[in-house]
Coordinates of C-alpha atoms in Angstrom, one line a residue:
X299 CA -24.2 -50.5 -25.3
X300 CA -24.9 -46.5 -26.0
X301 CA -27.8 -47.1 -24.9
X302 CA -26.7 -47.8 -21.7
X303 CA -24.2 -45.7 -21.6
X304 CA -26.3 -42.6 -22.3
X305 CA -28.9 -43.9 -19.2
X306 CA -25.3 -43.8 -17.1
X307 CA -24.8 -40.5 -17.9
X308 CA -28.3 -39.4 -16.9
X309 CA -27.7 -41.1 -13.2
X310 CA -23.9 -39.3 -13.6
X311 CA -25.5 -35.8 -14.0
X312 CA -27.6 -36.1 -10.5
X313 CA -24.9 -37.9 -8.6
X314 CA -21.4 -36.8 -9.6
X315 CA -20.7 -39.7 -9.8
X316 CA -18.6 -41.4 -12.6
X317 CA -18.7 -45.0 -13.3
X318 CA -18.9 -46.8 -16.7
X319 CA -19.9 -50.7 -16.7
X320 CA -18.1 -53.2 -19.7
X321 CA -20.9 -55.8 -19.9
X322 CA -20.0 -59.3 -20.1
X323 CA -17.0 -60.0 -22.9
X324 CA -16.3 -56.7 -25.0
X325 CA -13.9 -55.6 -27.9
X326 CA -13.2 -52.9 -29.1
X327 CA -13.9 -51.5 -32.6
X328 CA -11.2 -52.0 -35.2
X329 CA -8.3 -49.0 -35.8
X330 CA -10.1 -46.9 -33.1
X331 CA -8.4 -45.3 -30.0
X332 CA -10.7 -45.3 -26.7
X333 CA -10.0 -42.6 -23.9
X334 CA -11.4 -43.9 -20.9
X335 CA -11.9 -40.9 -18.1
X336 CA -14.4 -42.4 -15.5
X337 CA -14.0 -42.7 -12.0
X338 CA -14.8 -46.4 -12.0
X339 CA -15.0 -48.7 -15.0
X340 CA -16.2 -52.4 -13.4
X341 CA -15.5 -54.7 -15.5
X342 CA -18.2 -57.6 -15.7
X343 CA -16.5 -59.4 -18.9
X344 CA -13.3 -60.0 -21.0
X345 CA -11.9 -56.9 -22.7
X346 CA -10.2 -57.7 -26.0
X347 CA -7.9 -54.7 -27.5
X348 CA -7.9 -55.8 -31.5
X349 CA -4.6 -54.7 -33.2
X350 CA -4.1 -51.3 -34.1
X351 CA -7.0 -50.6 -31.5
X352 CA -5.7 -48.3 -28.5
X353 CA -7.3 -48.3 -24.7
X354 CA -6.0 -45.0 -23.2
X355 CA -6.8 -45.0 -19.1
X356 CA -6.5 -41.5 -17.3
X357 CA -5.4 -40.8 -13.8
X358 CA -7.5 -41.5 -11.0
X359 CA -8.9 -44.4 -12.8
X360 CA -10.1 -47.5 -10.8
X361 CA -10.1 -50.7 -13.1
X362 CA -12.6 -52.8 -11.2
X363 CA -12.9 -56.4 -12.1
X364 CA -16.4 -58.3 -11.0
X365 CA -15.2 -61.2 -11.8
X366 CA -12.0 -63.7 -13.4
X367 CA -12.0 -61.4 -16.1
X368 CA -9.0 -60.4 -18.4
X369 CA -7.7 -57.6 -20.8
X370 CA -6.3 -59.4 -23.9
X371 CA -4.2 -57.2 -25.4
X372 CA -3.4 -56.9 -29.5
X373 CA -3.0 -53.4 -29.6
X374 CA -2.1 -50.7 -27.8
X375 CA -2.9 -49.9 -23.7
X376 CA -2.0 -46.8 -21.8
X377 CA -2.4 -46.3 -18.2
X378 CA -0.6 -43.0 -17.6
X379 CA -1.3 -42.1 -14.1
X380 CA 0.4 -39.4 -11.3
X381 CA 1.8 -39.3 -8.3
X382 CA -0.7 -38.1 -7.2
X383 CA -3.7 -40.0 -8.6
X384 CA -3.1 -43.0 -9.9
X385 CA -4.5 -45.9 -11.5
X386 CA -6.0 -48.8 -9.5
X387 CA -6.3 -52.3 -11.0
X388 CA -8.4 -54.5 -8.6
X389 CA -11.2 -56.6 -8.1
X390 CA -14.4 -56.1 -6.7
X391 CA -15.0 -59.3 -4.2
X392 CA -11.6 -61.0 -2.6
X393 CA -13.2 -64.1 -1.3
X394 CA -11.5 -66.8 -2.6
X395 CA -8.3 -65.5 -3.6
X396 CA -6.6 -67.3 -1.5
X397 CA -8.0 -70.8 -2.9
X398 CA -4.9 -71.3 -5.8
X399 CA -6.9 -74.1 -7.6
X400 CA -9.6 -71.6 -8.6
X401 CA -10.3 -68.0 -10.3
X402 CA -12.5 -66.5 -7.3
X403 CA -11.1 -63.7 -5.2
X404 CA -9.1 -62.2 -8.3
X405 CA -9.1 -61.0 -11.7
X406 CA -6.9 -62.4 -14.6
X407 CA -4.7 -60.1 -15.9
X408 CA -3.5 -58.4 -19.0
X409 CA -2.5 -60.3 -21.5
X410 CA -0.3 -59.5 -24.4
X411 CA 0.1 -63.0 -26.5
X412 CA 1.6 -62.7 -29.8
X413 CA 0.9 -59.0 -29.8
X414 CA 2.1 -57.8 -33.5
X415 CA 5.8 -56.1 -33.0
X416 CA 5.6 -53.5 -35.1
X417 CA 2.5 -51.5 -32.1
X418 CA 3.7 -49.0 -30.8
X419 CA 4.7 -49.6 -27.0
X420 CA 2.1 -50.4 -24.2
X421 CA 2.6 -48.3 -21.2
X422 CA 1.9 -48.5 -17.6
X423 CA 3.2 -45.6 -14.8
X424 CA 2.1 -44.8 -11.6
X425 CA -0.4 -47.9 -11.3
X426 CA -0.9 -50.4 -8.6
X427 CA -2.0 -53.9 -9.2
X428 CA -3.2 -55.9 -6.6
X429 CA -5.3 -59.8 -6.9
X430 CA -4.2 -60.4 -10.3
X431 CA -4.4 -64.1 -10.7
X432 CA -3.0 -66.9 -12.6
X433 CA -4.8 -70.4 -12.3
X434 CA -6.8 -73.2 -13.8
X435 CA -5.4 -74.6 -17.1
X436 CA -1.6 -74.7 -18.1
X437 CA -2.0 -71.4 -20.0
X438 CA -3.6 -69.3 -17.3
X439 CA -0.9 -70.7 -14.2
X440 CA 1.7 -67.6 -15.9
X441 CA 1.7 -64.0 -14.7
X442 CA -0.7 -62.7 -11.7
X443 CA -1.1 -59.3 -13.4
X444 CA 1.0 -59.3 -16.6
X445 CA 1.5 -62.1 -19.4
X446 CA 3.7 -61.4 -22.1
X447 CA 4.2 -64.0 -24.8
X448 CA 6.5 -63.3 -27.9
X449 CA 6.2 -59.3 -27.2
X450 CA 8.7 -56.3 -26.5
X451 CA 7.3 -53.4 -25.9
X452 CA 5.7 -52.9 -22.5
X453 CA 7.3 -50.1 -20.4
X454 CA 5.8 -50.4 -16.5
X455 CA 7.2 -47.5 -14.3
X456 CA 6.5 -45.9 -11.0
X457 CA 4.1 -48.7 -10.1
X458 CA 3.0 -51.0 -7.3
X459 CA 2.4 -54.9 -7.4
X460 CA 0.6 -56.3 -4.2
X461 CA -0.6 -59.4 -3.6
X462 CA -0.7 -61.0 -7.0
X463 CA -0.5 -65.0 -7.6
X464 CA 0.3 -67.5 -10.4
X465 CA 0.4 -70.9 -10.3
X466 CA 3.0 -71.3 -11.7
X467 CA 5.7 -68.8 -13.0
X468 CA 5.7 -64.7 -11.7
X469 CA 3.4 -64.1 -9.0
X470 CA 3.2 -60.3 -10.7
X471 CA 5.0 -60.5 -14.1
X472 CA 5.7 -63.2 -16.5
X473 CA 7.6 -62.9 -20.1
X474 CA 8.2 -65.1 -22.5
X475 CA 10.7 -64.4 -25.1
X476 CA 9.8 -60.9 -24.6
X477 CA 11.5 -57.9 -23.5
X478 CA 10.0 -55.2 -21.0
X479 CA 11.2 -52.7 -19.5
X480 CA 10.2 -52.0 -15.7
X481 CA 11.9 -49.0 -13.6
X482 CA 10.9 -47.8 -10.0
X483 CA 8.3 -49.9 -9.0
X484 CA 7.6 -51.9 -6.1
X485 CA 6.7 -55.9 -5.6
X486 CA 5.4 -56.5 -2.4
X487 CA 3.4 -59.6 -1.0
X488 CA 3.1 -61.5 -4.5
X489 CA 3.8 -65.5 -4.4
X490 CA 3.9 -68.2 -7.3
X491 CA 3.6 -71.7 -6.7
X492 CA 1.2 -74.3 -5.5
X493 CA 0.4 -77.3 -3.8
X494 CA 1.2 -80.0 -6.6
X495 CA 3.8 -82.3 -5.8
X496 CA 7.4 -82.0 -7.7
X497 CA 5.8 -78.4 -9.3
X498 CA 7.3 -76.0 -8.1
X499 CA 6.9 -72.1 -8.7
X500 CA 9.1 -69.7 -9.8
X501 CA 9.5 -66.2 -9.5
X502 CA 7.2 -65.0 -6.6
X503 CA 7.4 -61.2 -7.6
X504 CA 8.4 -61.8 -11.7
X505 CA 9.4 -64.8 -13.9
X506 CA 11.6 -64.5 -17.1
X507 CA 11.9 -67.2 -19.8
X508 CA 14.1 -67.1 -22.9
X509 CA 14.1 -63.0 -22.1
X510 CA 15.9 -60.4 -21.9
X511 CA 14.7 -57.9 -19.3
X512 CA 15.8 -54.2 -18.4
X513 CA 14.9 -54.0 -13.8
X514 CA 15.9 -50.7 -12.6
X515 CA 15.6 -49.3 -9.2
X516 CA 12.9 -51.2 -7.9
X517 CA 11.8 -53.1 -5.1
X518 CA 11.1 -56.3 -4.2
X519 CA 9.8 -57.1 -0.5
X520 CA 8.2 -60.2 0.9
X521 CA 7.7 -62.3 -2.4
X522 CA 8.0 -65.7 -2.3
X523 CA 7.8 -69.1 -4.4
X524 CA 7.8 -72.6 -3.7
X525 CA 11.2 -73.4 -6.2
X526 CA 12.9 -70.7 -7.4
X527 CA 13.7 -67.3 -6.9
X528 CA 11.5 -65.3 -4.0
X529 CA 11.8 -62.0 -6.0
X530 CA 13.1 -62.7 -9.7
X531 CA 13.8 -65.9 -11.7
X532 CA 16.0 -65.9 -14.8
X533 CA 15.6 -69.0 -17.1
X534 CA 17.7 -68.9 -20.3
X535 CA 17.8 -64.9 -19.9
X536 CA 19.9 -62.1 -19.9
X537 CA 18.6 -59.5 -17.9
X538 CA 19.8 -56.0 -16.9
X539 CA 19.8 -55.0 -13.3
X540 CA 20.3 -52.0 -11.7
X541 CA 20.1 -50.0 -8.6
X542 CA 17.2 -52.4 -7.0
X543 CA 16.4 -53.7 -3.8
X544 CA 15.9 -57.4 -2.5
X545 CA 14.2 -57.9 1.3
X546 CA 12.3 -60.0 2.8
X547 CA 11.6 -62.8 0.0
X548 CA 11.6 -66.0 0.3
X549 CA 12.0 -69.3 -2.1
X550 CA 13.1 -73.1 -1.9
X551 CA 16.1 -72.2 -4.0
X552 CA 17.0 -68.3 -4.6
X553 CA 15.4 -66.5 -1.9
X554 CA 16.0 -62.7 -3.4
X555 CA 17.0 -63.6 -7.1
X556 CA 17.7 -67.2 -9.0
X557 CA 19.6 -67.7 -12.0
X558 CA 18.7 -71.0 -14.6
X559 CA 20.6 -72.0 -18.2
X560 CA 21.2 -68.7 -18.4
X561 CA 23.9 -66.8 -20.4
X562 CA 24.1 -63.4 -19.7
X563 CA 26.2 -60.3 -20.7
X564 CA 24.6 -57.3 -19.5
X565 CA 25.5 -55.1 -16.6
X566 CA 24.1 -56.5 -13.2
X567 CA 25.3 -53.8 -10.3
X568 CA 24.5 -52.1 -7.4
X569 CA 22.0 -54.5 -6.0
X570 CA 21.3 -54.2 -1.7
X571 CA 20.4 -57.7 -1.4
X572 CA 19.5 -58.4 2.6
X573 CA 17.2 -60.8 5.2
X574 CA 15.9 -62.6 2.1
X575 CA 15.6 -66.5 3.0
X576 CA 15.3 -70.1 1.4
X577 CA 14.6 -72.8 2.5
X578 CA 17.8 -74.8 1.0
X579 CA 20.4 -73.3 -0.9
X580 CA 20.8 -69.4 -1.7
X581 CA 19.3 -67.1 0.7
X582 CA 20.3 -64.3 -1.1
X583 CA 21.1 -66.0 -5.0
X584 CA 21.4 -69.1 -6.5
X585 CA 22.6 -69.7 -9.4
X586 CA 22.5 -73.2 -11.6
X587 CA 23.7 -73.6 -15.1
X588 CA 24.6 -69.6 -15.5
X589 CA 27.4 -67.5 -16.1
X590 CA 26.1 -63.9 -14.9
X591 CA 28.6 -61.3 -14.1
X592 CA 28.2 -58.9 -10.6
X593 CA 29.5 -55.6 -9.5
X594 CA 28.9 -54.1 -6.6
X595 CA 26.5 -56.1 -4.8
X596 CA 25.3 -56.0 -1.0
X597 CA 24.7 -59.3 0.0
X598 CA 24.1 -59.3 4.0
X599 CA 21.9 -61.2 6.3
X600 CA 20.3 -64.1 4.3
X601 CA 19.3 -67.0 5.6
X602 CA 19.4 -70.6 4.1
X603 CA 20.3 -74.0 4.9
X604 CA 23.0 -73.8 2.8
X605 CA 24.7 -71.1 1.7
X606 CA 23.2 -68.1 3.4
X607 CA 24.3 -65.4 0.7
X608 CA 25.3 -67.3 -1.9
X609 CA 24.6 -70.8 -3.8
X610 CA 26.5 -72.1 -7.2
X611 CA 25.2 -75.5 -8.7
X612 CA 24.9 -77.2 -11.9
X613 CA 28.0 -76.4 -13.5
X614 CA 27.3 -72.4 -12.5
X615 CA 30.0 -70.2 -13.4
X616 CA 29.3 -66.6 -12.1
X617 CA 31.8 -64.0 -11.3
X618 CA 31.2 -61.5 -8.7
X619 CA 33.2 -58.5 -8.4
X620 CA 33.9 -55.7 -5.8
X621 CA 31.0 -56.9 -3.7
X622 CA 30.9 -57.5 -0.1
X623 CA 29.2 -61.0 1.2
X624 CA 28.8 -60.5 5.1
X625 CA 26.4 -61.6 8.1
X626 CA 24.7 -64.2 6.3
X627 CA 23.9 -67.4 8.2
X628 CA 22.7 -71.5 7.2
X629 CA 21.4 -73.8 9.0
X630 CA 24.3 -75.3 10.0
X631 CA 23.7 -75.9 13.4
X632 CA 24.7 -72.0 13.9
X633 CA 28.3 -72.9 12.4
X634 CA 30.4 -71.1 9.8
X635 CA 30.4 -73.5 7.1
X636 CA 28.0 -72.2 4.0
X637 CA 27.1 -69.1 5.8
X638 CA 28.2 -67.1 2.9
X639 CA 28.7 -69.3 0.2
X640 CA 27.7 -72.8 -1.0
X641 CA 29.1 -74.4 -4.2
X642 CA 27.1 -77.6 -4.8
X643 CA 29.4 -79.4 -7.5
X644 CA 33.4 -79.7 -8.4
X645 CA 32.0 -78.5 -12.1
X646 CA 31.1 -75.0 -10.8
X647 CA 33.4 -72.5 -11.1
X648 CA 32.2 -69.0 -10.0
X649 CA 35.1 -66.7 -9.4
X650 CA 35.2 -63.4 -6.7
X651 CA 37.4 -61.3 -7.5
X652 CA 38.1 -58.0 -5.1
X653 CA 35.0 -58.6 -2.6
X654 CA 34.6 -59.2 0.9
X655 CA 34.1 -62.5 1.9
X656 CA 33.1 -63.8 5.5
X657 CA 35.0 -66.3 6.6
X658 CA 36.6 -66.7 3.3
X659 CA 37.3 -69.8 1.0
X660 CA 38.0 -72.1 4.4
X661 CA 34.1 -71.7 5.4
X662 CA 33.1 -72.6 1.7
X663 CA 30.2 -75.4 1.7
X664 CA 29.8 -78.2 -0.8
X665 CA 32.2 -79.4 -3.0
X666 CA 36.0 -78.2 -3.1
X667 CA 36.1 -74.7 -4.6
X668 CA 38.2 -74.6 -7.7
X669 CA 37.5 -71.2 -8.4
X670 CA 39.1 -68.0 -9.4
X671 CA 39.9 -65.8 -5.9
X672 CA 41.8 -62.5 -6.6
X673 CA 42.1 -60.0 -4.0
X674 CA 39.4 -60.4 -1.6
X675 CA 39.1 -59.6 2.0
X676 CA 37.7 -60.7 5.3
X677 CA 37.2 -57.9 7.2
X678 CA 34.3 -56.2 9.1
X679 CA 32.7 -53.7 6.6
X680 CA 31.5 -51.4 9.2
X681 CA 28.5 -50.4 7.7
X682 CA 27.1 -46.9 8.9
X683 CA 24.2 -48.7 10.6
X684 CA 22.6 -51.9 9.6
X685 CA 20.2 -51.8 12.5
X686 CA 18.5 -49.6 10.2
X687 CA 19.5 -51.1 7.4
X688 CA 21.9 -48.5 6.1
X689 CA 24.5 -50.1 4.6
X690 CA 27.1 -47.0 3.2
X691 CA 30.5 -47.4 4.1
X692 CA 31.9 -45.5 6.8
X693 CA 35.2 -43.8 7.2
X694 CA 37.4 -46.7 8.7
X695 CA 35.7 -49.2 6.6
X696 CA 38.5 -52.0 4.3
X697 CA 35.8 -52.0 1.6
X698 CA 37.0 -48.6 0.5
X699 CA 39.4 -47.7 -2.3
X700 CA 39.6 -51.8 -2.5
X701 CA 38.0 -52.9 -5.3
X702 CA 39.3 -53.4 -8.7
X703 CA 41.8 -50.7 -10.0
X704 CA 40.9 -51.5 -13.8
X705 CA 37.3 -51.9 -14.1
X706 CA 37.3 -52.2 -18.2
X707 CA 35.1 -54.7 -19.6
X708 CA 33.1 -55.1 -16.0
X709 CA 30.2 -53.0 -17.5
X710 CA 30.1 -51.1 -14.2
X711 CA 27.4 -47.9 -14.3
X712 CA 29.0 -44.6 -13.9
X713 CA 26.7 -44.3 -10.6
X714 CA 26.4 -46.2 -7.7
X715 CA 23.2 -47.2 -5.7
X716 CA 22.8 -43.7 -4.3
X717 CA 23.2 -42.1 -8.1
X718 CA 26.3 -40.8 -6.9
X719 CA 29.5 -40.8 -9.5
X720 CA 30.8 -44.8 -9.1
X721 CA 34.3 -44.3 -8.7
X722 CA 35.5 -41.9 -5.8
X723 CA 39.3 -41.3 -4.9
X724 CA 40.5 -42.8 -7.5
X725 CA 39.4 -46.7 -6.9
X726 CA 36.3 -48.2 -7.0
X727 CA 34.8 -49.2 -3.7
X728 CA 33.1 -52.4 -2.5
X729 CA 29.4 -52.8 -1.7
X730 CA 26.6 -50.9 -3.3
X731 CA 27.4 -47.8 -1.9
X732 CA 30.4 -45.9 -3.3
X733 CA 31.9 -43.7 0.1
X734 CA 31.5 -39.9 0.2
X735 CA 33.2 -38.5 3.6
X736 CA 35.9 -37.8 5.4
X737 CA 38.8 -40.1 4.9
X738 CA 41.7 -40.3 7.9
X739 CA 44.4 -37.2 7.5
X740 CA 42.3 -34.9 5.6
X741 CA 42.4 -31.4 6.0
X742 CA 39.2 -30.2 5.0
X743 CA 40.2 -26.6 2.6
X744 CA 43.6 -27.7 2.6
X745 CA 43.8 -27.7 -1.2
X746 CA 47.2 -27.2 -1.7
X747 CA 48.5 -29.8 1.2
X748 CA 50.4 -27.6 3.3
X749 CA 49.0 -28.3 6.2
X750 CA 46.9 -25.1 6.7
X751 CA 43.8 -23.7 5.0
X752 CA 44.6 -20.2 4.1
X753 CA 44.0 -17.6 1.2
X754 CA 46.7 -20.0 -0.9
X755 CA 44.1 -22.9 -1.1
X756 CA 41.6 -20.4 -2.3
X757 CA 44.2 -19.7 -5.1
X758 CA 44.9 -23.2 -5.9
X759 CA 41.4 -24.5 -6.1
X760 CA 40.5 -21.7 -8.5
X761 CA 43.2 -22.3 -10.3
X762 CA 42.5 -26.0 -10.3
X763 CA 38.8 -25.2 -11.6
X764 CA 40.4 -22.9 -14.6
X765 CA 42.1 -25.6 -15.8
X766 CA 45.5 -24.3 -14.2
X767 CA 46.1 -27.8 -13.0
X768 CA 48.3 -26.7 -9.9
X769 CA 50.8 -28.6 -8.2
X770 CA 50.6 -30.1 -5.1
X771 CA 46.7 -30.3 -5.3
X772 CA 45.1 -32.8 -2.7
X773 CA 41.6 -33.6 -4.4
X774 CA 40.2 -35.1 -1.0
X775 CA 41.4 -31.7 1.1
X776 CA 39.5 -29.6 -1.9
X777 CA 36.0 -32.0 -2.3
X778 CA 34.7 -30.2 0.4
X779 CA 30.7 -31.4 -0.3
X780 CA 32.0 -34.7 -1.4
X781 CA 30.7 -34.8 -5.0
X782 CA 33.7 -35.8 -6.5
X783 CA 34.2 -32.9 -8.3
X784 CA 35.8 -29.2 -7.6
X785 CA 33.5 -26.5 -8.1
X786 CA 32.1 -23.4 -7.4
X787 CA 30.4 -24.6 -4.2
X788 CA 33.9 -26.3 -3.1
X789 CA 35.7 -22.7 -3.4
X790 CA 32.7 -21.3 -1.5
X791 CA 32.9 -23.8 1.5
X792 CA 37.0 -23.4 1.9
X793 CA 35.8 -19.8 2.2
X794 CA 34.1 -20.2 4.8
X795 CA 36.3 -22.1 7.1
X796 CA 38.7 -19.9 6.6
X797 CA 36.3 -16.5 8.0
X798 CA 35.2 -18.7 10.2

C-alpha cells in the first residue's frame, strides 16, 4: 500500500491532480486517526473503521465507490464539508441501479452496527449522498446510505440525499434502536420497497425502529415507498420534529409521514405538510397504533383514496392541536367524504382540538368519530398565496388569534416555522406560520390609542421600553416591524411617520 501510494504521488506532482485508490477490502490500523485530503478517493473495496480508529474526510472530497462496496464503521467518521465545497459520496458506474434485486449501479453505504457507545460522535455536514443502496440478503435491504444498529451518536447536518434505495426500510436512513440527530438537510428522489408480494417498504426518505430521532428543518421531496410513509416512518418511536417540510412523497399508507406502535412524547410542530399522495389512506399522515401529539401543522392538498390529509387506524389515538387541515381531496368520486380525514375503526380516538377542519366532523370517513373536538373551525384560511405555495396567514384570515389560549403541557417551540417568536398578540395562531402584519383598526404609531400618531406616542413607547409601563398602551399600534417586541427600531419607525 505505500508503495503505491508513493508511485500516486509521483503521477500527482506532474498532473495536479489528486486522487488516492483503497484497493480491494481495507482497514485501518488500530487507535490511529486518518485525515483524508485528496480530490478523489475511489474506493475499489470495503473500508472497515476499527474502534477507537478515526476517518477524518476534508471538504471538497469525492468518495467514489467502484463498486457494492461499504464503510463499516466501529469508530469514529468525520465528513466536515462547506457550503461551498462539499463532500460527494457516489459511485463510479450507475448501470444497474435501478435493478432492486441486485448491488450494481450503487454503493452500500455506511454502516454503524453495534458501534461501541462510549466513541465519540460521527459526523456528517455539508455532504450529499446519492446511489447508496440496500439489497440482496435480509441484512443489507436497510438504509440506502446510512445503517445504524444499536448506536447514538451520528449528527448529519446541512446535507443532501438523492436518489438512494433500500429494499426494505429507509430509502436514505435507517436506525435501529439508535438515536441521530439530523438538521437542515434535504431528501429528495429516494424510495424503499420492492417487488415481493405482501413486503412492503417503509420509509422512502428515512425509516425509524424502536428509536428515538431528533428531524429538524429539513426537507423531504418526492420520496416514496411501497407501504408506509413516502418521507418518514415511525415504528415503536418517539421522534422529535421540527420546523420541516413534506412535498411531493408518496406511499401506500402515509404519503408525507406514517406513524406505527408508537408512543411518543416529544414535541412534533411546525410541520408544512402539502401535495404528498398515497395510494389508500393518509395522503398527508397516517397513523396506526400511536398516540403522537401535533401543534401547529399545515396539512393542505394531499391526495389519497381515503382520507386526503389525514388517516387514524388501529386503535390510533393522536391529538392535533392548533393546526389547519384544508384542500385535501380522496378518491371519493370527487366528494367530500374523507377528504380531510379518515378514521378506520370505532377504537380510534384522535382528538383536534382548536384547528381548522374542512368540512368538519360531518365529512369524517370510516367509522363514527368518537373523538375529542374542542374549538375548531371551518373556515377558509386565506393563505397569502398557495399558488406558490406560501402558506402565511394573511390579515383577514380565522386561523389567527384562534388557537389555544393555554398552551401548557403542548410542548409548543417558542418559534414558529419562520423562527419568528410562536405566540403573537397574545394567542397562538393556527397553521405553521404564526401572523406578523397588520391586523383590522390598527393605527400604525398610534401607541398610546388616541387615535392620532403624534409626539405623545413617541413618549409612551419610550416609556414603555424603560419599563414605565404606560397606560393605555396598544402593543399592535407600537409593533411597528412586527417582531413582537417594542424597541429601538419601533420608536425609530413612529418617528418617521410622524416627519413624514
Amino acid at each position: 500500500m505505500q508503495r503505491f501510494i508513493n508511485y500516486l504521488n509521483v503521477f500527482l506532482f506532474i498532473t495536479g491532480i489528486q486522487v488516492l485508490f483503497f484497493s480491494e477490502a481495507y482497514s485501518l490500523n488500530p487507535n490511529m486517526k486518518y485525515s483524508i485530503q485528496y480530490d478523489t478517493i475511489y474506493i475499489n473495496g470495503d473500508i472497515n473503521i476499527d474502534n477507537r480508529d478515526s476517518l477524518i474526510i476534508s471538504p471538497g472530497t469525492v468518495m467514489m465507490f467502484t463498486g457494492y462496496f461499504s464503510i463499516n464503521v466501529s469508530g469514529k467518521i468525520i465528513a466536515a464539508g462547506t457550503p461551498t465545497d462539499s463532500i460527494v459520496f457516489t459511485v463510479a458506474d450507475t448501470t444497474g441501479f435501478s435493478n432492486i434485486n441486485i448491488g450494481a449501479g450503487g454503493w452500500n453505504g455506511i454502516r454503524f452496527e453495534d458501534t461501541p457507545a462510549q466513541n465519540d460522535s460521527s459526523l456528517f455536514s455539508y455532504c450529499r449522498f446519492e446511489y447508496g443502496k440496500a439489497t440482496g440478503d435480509s441484512a443489507n435491504c436497510f438504509g440506502g446510505v446510512i445503517r445504524m444498529v444499536r448506536y447514538h451518536s451520528v449528527r448529519i447536518s446541512n446535507s443532501s440525499f438523492v436518489n438512494n434505495y433500500a429494499y426494505l426500510r429507509g430509502g436514505a436512513i435507517h436506525a435501529y434502536k439508535s438515536n441521530p440527530v439530523i438538521e437542515h438537510s434535504v431528501f429528495e428522489d429516494n424510495f424503499a420497497g420492492n417487488d415481493t408480494p405482501d413486503v412492503f417498504g417503509y420509509g422512502g426518505g428515512v425509516s425509524y425502529y424502536a428509536s428515538n430521532p431528533t428531524i429538524k428543518f429539513c426537507t423531504f421531496r418526492n420520496n416514496s415507498s411501497t407501504g408506509f410513509g413516502g418521507g418518514l416512518v415511525f415504528d415503536y418511536s418517539n421522534p422529535e420534529i421540527l420546523n420541516c417540510v413534506f412535498t411531493e412523497n408518496f406511499s401506500g399508507l402515509g404519503g408525507a409521514i406514517g406513524f406505527l406502535r408508537s408512543v411518543t412524547n416529544r414535541t412534533i410542530a411546525n410541520l408544512l405538510i402539502y401535495n404528498n399522495a398515497s395510494e389508500f389512506f393518509g395522503g398527508g399522515i397516517a397513523i396506526s397504533d400511536s398516540d403522537p401529539k401535533f401543534n401547529n401543522l399545515t396539512i393542505v392538498n394531499n391526495q389519497s383514496s381515503m382520507g386526503g390529509g389525514y388517516y387514524c387506524n388501529n386503535g390510533a389515538t393522536p391529538d392535533i392541536y392548533n393546526s389547519i387541515i384544508w384542500g385535501n381531496n380522496s378518491g371519493n368520486a370527487g366528494g367530500y367524504l374523507g377528504s380531510q380525514v379518515w378514521i378506520w375503526d370505532i377504537i380510534s380516538t384522535p382528538g383536534f382540538y382548536n384547528c381548522n377542519v374542512q368540512y368538519g366532523t360531518e365529512q369524517f370517513g370510516g367509522s363514527t368519530f368518537i373523538g375529542v373536538y374542542e374549538n375548531n373551525i371551518d373556515g377558509d384560511p386565506l393563505f397569502s398565496d398557495p399558488a406558490i405555495k406560501d402558506f402565511k396567514l394573511t390579515m383577514d384570515s380565522p386561523c389567527i388569534n384562534t388557537g389555544t389560549s393555554d398552551t401548557t403541557g403542548l410542548f409548543i417551540p417558542a418559534f414558529d416555522f419562520a423562527m419568528m417568536p410562536r405566540i403573537n398578540h397574545g394567542v397562538i395562531d393556527m397553521g405553521a406560520y404564526e401572523y406578523y402584519g397588520p391586523f383590522p383598526g390598527v393605527i400604525p404609531g398610534d401607541a398610546d390609542c388616541d387615535g392620532v400618531v403624534n409626539i405623545l406616542d413617541i413618549i409612551t413607547i419610550a416609556n414603555h421600553i424603560i419599563g414605565l409601563n404606560p397606560e393605555p398602551f396598544c402593543f399592535e399600534n407600537a409593533d411597528l416591524n412586527f417582531d413582537a417586541s417594542i424597541d429601538l427600531l419601533d420608536l425609530i419607525c413612529t418617528t418617521s411617520i410622524i416627519l413624514q
